[in-house]
Amino acid sequence: MTQAPAPPPPSRRRHDREIISLAVPAFGALVAEPLFVMVDSAIVGHLGTPQLAGLAVAAALLTTAVSIFVFLAYATTAAVARRVGAGDLASAIRQGMDGIWLAILLGIAVIAVTLPTAPWLVDVFGASDAAAPYAITYLRISSLGIPAMLVVLAATGVLRGLQDTRTPLYVAIGGFAANGALNAGLVYGAGLGIAGSAWGTVIAQVSMAVAYLIVVVRGARRHGASLRPDAAGIRASAQAGVPLLVRTLSLRAVLMIATAVAARLGDTEIAAHQIILSLWSLMAFALDAIAIAGQAIIGRYLGADDAKGAREACRRMVQWGIVSGVVFGALIVLARPLFVPLFTSDRAVQDTLLPALLVVALSQPIAGVVFVLDGVLMGAGDGRYLAWAMLVTLAVFAPVALLVPVIGGGLTTLWWAMALMMTVRMVTLWLRTRSGKWIVTGATR
């Protein structure tokens, strides 16, 4: 008679419950964000090709601008979670308010830069003469919603730090629905064209920011936290965000270099690269959900002076990352005949796509570890190391990627370079977590 397998240890079950409860709603909220642009594209696309081309340029600029400030979510999550772990909810929310005030100030600064420079920015991105007026219109109007977008990032960080990823999911769903309805009504019902799409997105973003602020303000009043801007707190939030800003810019540079190299390889290669990048980004959202759980959980354990709990949670999340990566890699291989024809019917693009896609599949377990450890170190507030590690990764990746046209092998070689980039990231992050230097307990790092 075979013996039943031993049940998992209680600590493992507890970590699994925490990871699932935080990661699943976080994944839903992350997926909802790119749907905003998809809805805008679907509605504006029926106005004409120049309008859609203008939207594409403006949306790329807006996405870049907002993604640069994603540290507002990451740094706030870590700082708030630490104070939650220390049992000081008033201080946790006060820290979150500093992040929100910083978001407002940065948003105003971005508007001040974007409004007068919109024509120049559109021209730099290579918009055609026909598309440029639409791109400028959309960019100028949508930029008015950037403060709200940044408030959403910071407030999301507050709630994640408070171990709440459900509220951001509900707000994201509501914002997505409102954006779709407003876009349809303003573009076609009111006859505002692409300007209507921009205004619809602004209104939806402002509504989301208001919803977040209501939740945070209620929490502040419940726990007696001040809502007034504090110069020292805002400055501390900015200082904590600078290393994460360097990390994000370095990562964006990697993606830009990869796209530029793919474009040099030819139209077929850049088309195939865009398809792979879209798929890679979708899987990144799923892995990032585990990283978000890591930020919140690790920050809380360290704030509670529980170094052992932080190590155990880190170990368990790495296991989750590896398993998730293996599953995603297998899905890519098995589902290739199903999803590749959905993206393109061009046989040349498909032939270029398939071998590179196998490289992506093989590298997914590495990506799983990278995303998890990235989240763990963010939760620990180890932003300075993350910045240096990403700069080292960029320094290794850039020359290899730029040599791809010389080395040969086309897009497949480029994605081997991307796999190298993820491997370097994994090694640098693993060395840091293994050293234990990231484990700094207490309400502040």
Coordinates of C-alpha atoms in Angstrom, one line a residue:
M1 CA 0.0 0.0 0.0
T2 CA 1.5 3.3 -1.1
Q3 CA 1.8 6.0 1.4
A4 CA 0.0 9.3 0.8
P5 CA 2.4 12.2 0.1
A6 CA 3.1 14.5 3.0
P7 CA 1.1 17.7 3.0
P8 CA 3.0 20.9 2.4
P9 CA 4.3 22.7 5.4
P10 CA 2.0 25.2 7.0
S11 CA 4.3 28.1 6.2
R12 CA 4.3 27.1 2.5
R13 CA 0.5 26.9 2.4
R14 CA 0.4 30.3 4.1
H15 CA 2.7 31.8 1.5
D16 CA 0.8 30.2 -1.3
R17 CA -2.5 31.8 -0.1
E18 CA -0.8 35.2 0.2
I19 CA 0.8 35.0 -3.2
I20 CA -2.5 33.9 -4.9
S21 CA -4.7 36.4 -3.1
L22 CA -2.4 39.3 -4.2
A23 CA -1.1 38.1 -7.6
V24 CA -4.4 37.1 -9.2
P25 CA -6.2 40.5 -8.8
A26 CA -2.9 42.3 -9.7
F27 CA -2.7 40.4 -13.0
G28 CA -6.3 41.4 -13.8
A29 CA -5.4 45.1 -13.1
L30 CA -2.2 44.9 -15.2
V31 CA -4.0 43.4 -18.2
A32 CA -6.7 46.0 -18.0
E33 CA -4.2 48.8 -18.5
P34 CA -3.1 48.1 -22.2
L35 CA -6.8 47.5 -23.0
F36 CA -7.3 51.3 -22.8
V37 CA -5.1 51.8 -25.9
M38 CA -6.7 48.8 -27.6
V39 CA -10.2 50.4 -27.2
D40 CA -9.0 53.7 -28.4
S41 CA -7.4 52.1 -31.4
A42 CA -10.5 50.1 -32.3
I43 CA -12.7 53.2 -32.2
V44 CA -10.3 55.6 -33.8
G45 CA -9.4 53.1 -36.5
H46 CA -12.9 53.5 -38.1
L47 CA -12.2 57.3 -38.6
G48 CA -9.4 56.6 -41.1
T49 CA -5.8 55.5 -41.5
P50 CA -4.3 59.0 -40.7
Q51 CA -6.2 59.2 -37.5
L52 CA -5.1 55.7 -36.4
A53 CA -1.5 56.5 -37.3
G54 CA -1.7 59.7 -35.3
L55 CA -3.1 57.8 -32.3
A56 CA -0.3 55.2 -32.6
V57 CA 2.4 57.9 -32.4
A58 CA 0.7 59.8 -29.5
A59 CA -0.1 56.7 -27.6
A60 CA 3.6 55.6 -27.8
L61 CA 4.7 58.9 -26.5
L62 CA 2.2 58.8 -23.6
T63 CA 3.0 55.2 -22.7
T64 CA 6.7 56.1 -22.6
A65 CA 6.1 59.1 -20.5
V66 CA 4.0 57.3 -17.9
S67 CA 6.1 54.1 -17.8
I68 CA 9.1 56.2 -16.9
F69 CA 7.3 57.1 -13.6
V70 CA 6.3 53.5 -12.7
F71 CA 8.6 53.9 -9.7
L72 CA 5.7 55.8 -8.1
A73 CA 4.0 52.5 -7.7
Y74 CA 7.0 50.4 -6.9
A75 CA 8.7 52.6 -4.3
T76 CA 5.4 53.5 -2.6
T77 CA 4.4 49.8 -2.3
A78 CA 7.7 48.9 -0.6
A79 CA 7.6 51.9 1.8
V80 CA 3.9 51.4 2.8
A81 CA 4.3 47.7 3.2
R82 CA 7.2 48.1 5.6
R83 CA 5.1 50.4 7.9
V84 CA 2.2 48.0 7.6
G85 CA 4.5 45.2 8.8
A86 CA 5.6 47.4 11.7
G87 CA 2.0 47.9 12.7
D88 CA 1.9 51.7 12.0
L89 CA -1.0 52.1 9.6
A90 CA -1.1 55.9 10.1
S91 CA 2.5 56.3 9.1
A92 CA 2.0 53.8 6.2
I93 CA -0.8 56.0 4.7
R94 CA 1.1 59.2 5.4
Q95 CA 4.0 57.7 3.4
G96 CA 1.5 56.9 0.6
M97 CA 0.2 60.4 0.6
D98 CA 3.8 61.7 0.0
G99 CA 4.0 59.5 -3.1
I100 CA 0.6 60.8 -4.3
W101 CA 1.7 64.4 -3.9
L102 CA 4.9 63.6 -5.7
A103 CA 2.8 62.2 -8.6
I104 CA 0.7 65.3 -8.8
L105 CA 3.8 67.5 -9.0
L106 CA 5.5 65.3 -11.6
G107 CA 2.2 65.2 -13.6
I108 CA 2.0 69.0 -13.7
A109 CA 5.7 69.2 -14.8
V110 CA 5.0 66.7 -17.7
I111 CA 2.0 68.8 -18.9
A112 CA 4.2 71.9 -18.8
V113 CA 6.7 70.2 -21.1
T114 CA 4.3 68.3 -23.4
L115 CA 1.9 71.0 -24.4
P116 CA 4.4 73.4 -26.1
T117 CA 6.7 70.6 -27.4
A118 CA 3.9 68.3 -28.8
P119 CA 4.6 69.2 -32.5
W120 CA 8.3 68.6 -32.1
L121 CA 7.8 65.3 -30.2
V122 CA 5.4 64.0 -32.9
D123 CA 7.9 64.9 -35.6
V124 CA 10.8 63.1 -33.8
F125 CA 8.7 60.0 -33.7
G126 CA 8.4 60.2 -37.5
A127 CA 4.6 60.9 -38.0
S128 CA 3.6 61.5 -41.6
D129 CA 2.3 64.9 -42.7
A130 CA -1.2 63.4 -42.8
A131 CA -1.0 61.8 -39.3
A132 CA 0.9 64.6 -37.5
P133 CA -2.1 66.9 -36.8
Y134 CA -4.1 64.1 -35.3
A135 CA -1.1 63.0 -33.2
I136 CA -0.6 66.5 -31.9
T137 CA -4.3 66.9 -31.0
Y138 CA -4.5 63.6 -29.2
L139 CA -1.2 64.1 -27.4
R140 CA -2.0 67.6 -26.2
I141 CA -5.5 66.7 -24.9
S142 CA -4.4 63.3 -23.4
S143 CA -1.4 65.0 -21.6
L144 CA -4.0 66.8 -19.4
G145 CA -4.7 63.4 -17.9
I146 CA -1.1 62.5 -17.0
P147 CA -1.3 63.8 -13.4
A148 CA -4.3 61.5 -13.0
M149 CA -2.4 58.6 -14.5
L150 CA 0.5 59.2 -12.1
V151 CA -1.8 59.5 -9.1
V152 CA -3.2 56.2 -10.2
L153 CA 0.3 54.7 -10.1
A154 CA 1.1 56.1 -6.7
A155 CA -2.3 55.2 -5.2
T156 CA -2.0 51.7 -6.6
G157 CA 1.3 51.4 -4.7
V158 CA -0.4 52.6 -1.5
L159 CA -3.1 49.9 -1.8
R160 CA -0.6 47.2 -2.8
G161 CA 1.5 48.1 0.3
L162 CA -1.7 47.8 2.4
Q163 CA -1.9 44.2 0.9
D164 CA -5.0 45.2 -1.2
T165 CA -4.8 44.3 -4.9
R166 CA -8.6 43.8 -5.3
T167 CA -9.5 47.5 -5.2
P168 CA -7.0 48.3 -8.1
L169 CA -8.7 45.5 -10.1
Y170 CA -12.2 46.9 -9.5
V171 CA -11.0 50.5 -10.4
A172 CA -9.2 49.2 -13.5
I173 CA -12.4 47.4 -14.7
G174 CA -14.5 50.4 -14.0
G175 CA -12.0 52.7 -15.8
F176 CA -11.9 50.3 -18.8
A177 CA -15.7 50.3 -19.1
A178 CA -15.9 54.1 -18.8
N179 CA -13.2 54.6 -21.3
G180 CA -15.0 52.5 -23.9
A181 CA -18.3 54.2 -23.4
L182 CA -16.9 57.7 -23.3
N183 CA -14.8 57.1 -26.4
A184 CA -17.7 55.8 -28.4
G185 CA -20.0 58.6 -27.3
L186 CA -17.6 61.4 -27.8
V187 CA -16.0 60.2 -31.1
Y188 CA -19.2 59.3 -32.9
G189 CA -22.1 60.5 -30.8
A190 CA -20.7 64.0 -30.3
G191 CA -18.8 63.9 -33.5
L192 CA -15.5 65.0 -31.9
G193 CA -13.3 62.6 -33.8
I194 CA -9.9 61.8 -32.4
A195 CA -10.2 64.7 -29.9
G196 CA -13.3 62.9 -28.5
S197 CA -11.2 59.7 -27.9
A198 CA -8.5 61.8 -26.1
W199 CA -11.1 63.5 -23.9
G200 CA -12.8 60.2 -23.1
T201 CA -9.5 58.7 -22.0
V202 CA -8.7 61.8 -19.8
I203 CA -12.1 61.7 -18.2
A204 CA -11.7 57.9 -17.5
Q205 CA -8.2 58.4 -16.0
V206 CA -9.4 61.3 -13.8
S207 CA -12.3 59.2 -12.6
M208 CA -10.0 56.4 -11.7
A209 CA -7.7 58.8 -9.8
V210 CA -10.7 60.2 -7.9
A211 CA -11.8 56.7 -7.0
Y212 CA -8.4 55.9 -5.6
L213 CA -8.2 59.1 -3.7
I214 CA -11.5 58.5 -2.0
V215 CA -10.3 55.1 -0.8
V216 CA -6.9 56.5 0.4
V217 CA -8.5 59.6 2.1
R218 CA -11.0 57.4 4.0
G219 CA -8.1 55.2 5.2
A220 CA -6.2 58.4 6.3
R221 CA -9.1 59.7 8.3
R222 CA -9.8 56.3 9.8
H223 CA -6.2 56.1 11.1
G224 CA -5.6 59.8 11.8
A225 CA -3.0 60.3 9.0
S226 CA -2.4 63.8 7.7
L227 CA -3.3 64.5 4.1
R228 CA -1.3 67.7 3.8
P229 CA 1.8 67.8 1.6
D230 CA 5.0 67.3 3.5
A231 CA 8.2 68.6 1.8
A232 CA 10.5 66.2 3.6
G233 CA 8.3 63.2 2.8
I234 CA 7.9 64.1 -0.8
R235 CA 11.6 64.6 -1.1
A236 CA 12.2 61.2 0.5
S237 CA 9.7 59.6 -2.0
A238 CA 11.6 61.2 -4.9
Q239 CA 15.0 60.0 -3.6
A240 CA 13.7 56.5 -3.2
G241 CA 12.3 56.6 -6.7
V242 CA 15.5 57.8 -8.5
P243 CA 17.3 54.4 -8.5
L244 CA 14.1 52.7 -9.8
L245 CA 13.9 55.4 -12.5
V246 CA 17.4 54.5 -13.6
R247 CA 16.4 50.8 -13.7
T248 CA 13.3 51.5 -15.7
L249 CA 15.1 53.8 -18.2
S250 CA 17.8 51.1 -18.7
L251 CA 15.2 48.5 -19.3
R252 CA 13.4 50.7 -21.8
A253 CA 16.8 51.2 -23.5
V254 CA 17.1 47.5 -23.9
L255 CA 13.7 47.2 -25.6
M256 CA 14.4 50.2 -27.8
I257 CA 17.8 48.8 -29.0
A258 CA 16.2 45.4 -29.7
T259 CA 13.5 47.1 -31.8
A260 CA 16.0 49.3 -33.7
V261 CA 18.2 46.2 -34.5
A262 CA 15.1 44.3 -35.7
A263 CA 14.2 47.2 -37.9
R264 CA 17.7 47.2 -39.5
L265 CA 17.2 43.5 -40.2
G266 CA 14.3 44.2 -42.6
D267 CA 10.5 44.5 -42.8
T268 CA 9.9 40.8 -42.3
E269 CA 12.1 40.7 -39.2
I270 CA 10.6 43.8 -37.6
A271 CA 7.0 42.5 -38.2
A272 CA 7.9 39.2 -36.6
H273 CA 9.7 41.0 -33.8
Q274 CA 6.6 43.1 -33.0
I275 CA 4.5 39.9 -32.7
I276 CA 7.0 38.2 -30.4
L277 CA 7.3 41.4 -28.3
S278 CA 3.5 41.6 -27.9
L279 CA 3.4 38.0 -26.7
W280 CA 6.5 38.5 -24.5
S281 CA 4.8 41.6 -22.9
L282 CA 1.6 39.6 -22.2
M283 CA 3.6 36.9 -20.3
A284 CA 5.5 39.6 -18.5
F285 CA 2.2 40.9 -17.1
A286 CA 1.5 37.5 -15.6
L287 CA 5.0 37.2 -14.1
D288 CA 4.8 40.8 -12.9
A289 CA 1.7 39.9 -10.9
I290 CA 3.9 37.5 -8.8
A291 CA 6.5 40.3 -8.5
I292 CA 3.8 42.7 -7.2
A293 CA 2.8 40.1 -4.6
G294 CA 6.5 39.9 -3.8
Q295 CA 6.9 43.7 -3.2
A296 CA 3.9 43.7 -0.8
I297 CA 4.7 40.5 1.1
I298 CA 8.5 41.1 1.5
G299 CA 8.0 44.7 2.5
R300 CA 5.6 43.6 5.2
Y301 CA 7.8 40.9 6.6
L302 CA 10.8 43.1 6.8
G303 CA 8.8 45.9 8.4
A304 CA 7.7 43.3 11.0
D305 CA 11.4 42.4 11.7
D306 CA 10.7 38.9 10.4
A307 CA 13.8 38.1 8.3
K308 CA 13.1 34.4 8.4
G309 CA 9.6 35.0 7.0
A310 CA 11.0 37.2 4.2
R311 CA 13.5 34.5 3.2
E312 CA 10.8 31.8 3.2
A313 CA 8.5 34.0 1.1
C314 CA 11.3 34.8 -1.3
R315 CA 12.1 31.1 -1.7
R316 CA 8.5 30.2 -2.3
M317 CA 7.9 32.9 -4.9
V318 CA 11.0 31.9 -6.8
Q319 CA 9.5 28.4 -7.0
W320 CA 6.3 30.0 -8.3
G321 CA 8.3 32.0 -10.9
I322 CA 10.1 28.9 -12.2
V323 CA 6.9 26.8 -12.5
S324 CA 5.1 29.7 -14.2
G325 CA 7.9 30.2 -16.6
V326 CA 7.9 26.5 -17.5
V327 CA 4.2 26.5 -18.0
F328 CA 4.3 29.6 -20.2
G329 CA 7.2 28.2 -22.2
A330 CA 5.3 25.0 -22.9
L331 CA 2.2 26.9 -23.9
I332 CA 4.2 28.9 -26.4
V333 CA 5.5 25.7 -28.0
L334 CA 2.2 23.8 -28.0
A335 CA 0.0 26.7 -29.1
R336 CA 2.2 28.0 -31.9
P337 CA 0.0 26.6 -34.7
L338 CA -3.1 28.2 -33.1
F339 CA -2.0 31.8 -32.4
V340 CA 0.7 32.5 -35.0
P341 CA -1.9 32.6 -37.9
L342 CA -4.0 35.0 -35.9
F343 CA -1.2 37.6 -36.0
T344 CA -0.1 37.1 -39.6
S345 CA -0.8 35.1 -42.7
D346 CA 2.5 36.1 -44.4
R347 CA 4.5 32.9 -44.8
A348 CA 7.8 34.8 -44.7
V349 CA 6.9 36.4 -41.3
Q350 CA 5.8 33.1 -39.9
D351 CA 9.0 31.3 -41.0
T352 CA 11.0 34.1 -39.3
L353 CA 8.9 34.1 -36.2
L354 CA 8.9 30.4 -35.3
P355 CA 12.5 29.7 -34.5
A356 CA 12.8 33.0 -32.5
L357 CA 9.6 32.0 -30.6
L358 CA 11.3 28.8 -29.5
V359 CA 14.1 30.9 -27.9
V360 CA 11.4 32.9 -26.1
A361 CA 9.8 29.7 -24.8
L362 CA 13.2 28.3 -23.5
S363 CA 13.9 31.6 -21.7
Q364 CA 10.6 31.8 -19.8
P365 CA 11.8 29.9 -16.7
I366 CA 14.6 32.5 -16.5
A367 CA 12.1 35.3 -16.9
G368 CA 10.1 33.8 -14.1
V369 CA 13.0 34.0 -11.7
V370 CA 14.0 37.5 -12.9
F371 CA 10.5 39.0 -12.3
V372 CA 10.1 37.4 -8.9
L373 CA 13.6 38.5 -7.6
D374 CA 13.0 42.0 -9.1
G375 CA 9.9 42.2 -7.0
V376 CA 11.6 40.9 -3.9
L377 CA 14.4 43.4 -4.0
M378 CA 11.9 46.2 -4.8
G379 CA 9.9 45.2 -1.7
A380 CA 13.0 45.3 0.3
G381 CA 13.7 48.9 -0.9
D382 CA 17.0 47.7 -2.6
G383 CA 16.5 50.2 -5.5
R384 CA 20.2 51.2 -5.7
Y385 CA 21.3 47.7 -6.4
L386 CA 18.6 47.2 -8.9
A387 CA 19.7 50.3 -10.8
W388 CA 23.4 49.2 -10.9
A389 CA 22.3 45.6 -11.9
M390 CA 20.2 46.9 -14.8
L391 CA 23.0 49.2 -16.0
V392 CA 25.4 46.2 -16.0
T393 CA 22.8 44.3 -18.0
L394 CA 22.4 47.1 -20.5
A395 CA 26.2 47.3 -20.9
V396 CA 26.4 43.5 -21.7
F397 CA 23.3 43.5 -24.0
A398 CA 23.9 46.6 -26.1
P399 CA 27.1 45.5 -27.9
V400 CA 25.9 42.0 -28.4
A401 CA 22.6 43.2 -29.9
L402 CA 24.2 45.8 -32.1
L403 CA 26.5 43.0 -33.5
V404 CA 23.5 40.8 -34.5
P405 CA 23.5 42.1 -38.2
V406 CA 27.2 41.3 -38.4
I407 CA 27.0 37.9 -36.6
G408 CA 24.1 36.8 -38.7
G409 CA 21.2 34.6 -37.8
G410 CA 18.6 37.3 -38.0
L411 CA 15.8 37.6 -35.6
T412 CA 16.6 34.3 -33.8
T413 CA 20.0 35.6 -32.9
L414 CA 18.5 38.9 -31.6
W415 CA 16.2 36.9 -29.3
W416 CA 19.2 34.9 -28.1
A417 CA 20.7 38.2 -27.2
M418 CA 17.4 39.0 -25.3
A419 CA 17.8 35.6 -23.5
L420 CA 21.3 36.6 -22.6
M421 CA 20.0 39.9 -21.2
M422 CA 17.5 38.0 -19.0
T423 CA 20.2 35.6 -17.9
V424 CA 22.5 38.5 -16.8
R425 CA 19.6 40.0 -14.9
M426 CA 18.9 36.6 -13.2
V427 CA 22.5 36.2 -12.2
T428 CA 22.9 39.7 -10.7
L429 CA 19.6 39.4 -8.8
W430 CA 20.4 35.9 -7.6
L431 CA 23.8 37.0 -6.3
R432 CA 22.1 39.8 -4.3
T433 CA 19.4 37.7 -2.8
R434 CA 21.9 34.9 -1.9
S435 CA 24.1 37.5 -0.1
G436 CA 21.3 38.4 2.2
K437 CA 22.4 42.1 2.1
W438 CA 18.8 43.0 0.9
I439 CA 17.4 41.9 4.3
V440 CA 17.2 45.2 6.2
T441 CA 14.4 45.0 8.8
G442 CA 12.4 47.8 10.4
A443 CA 9.7 50.3 9.4
T444 CA 12.3 52.2 7.2
R445 CA 15.3 50.9 5.3

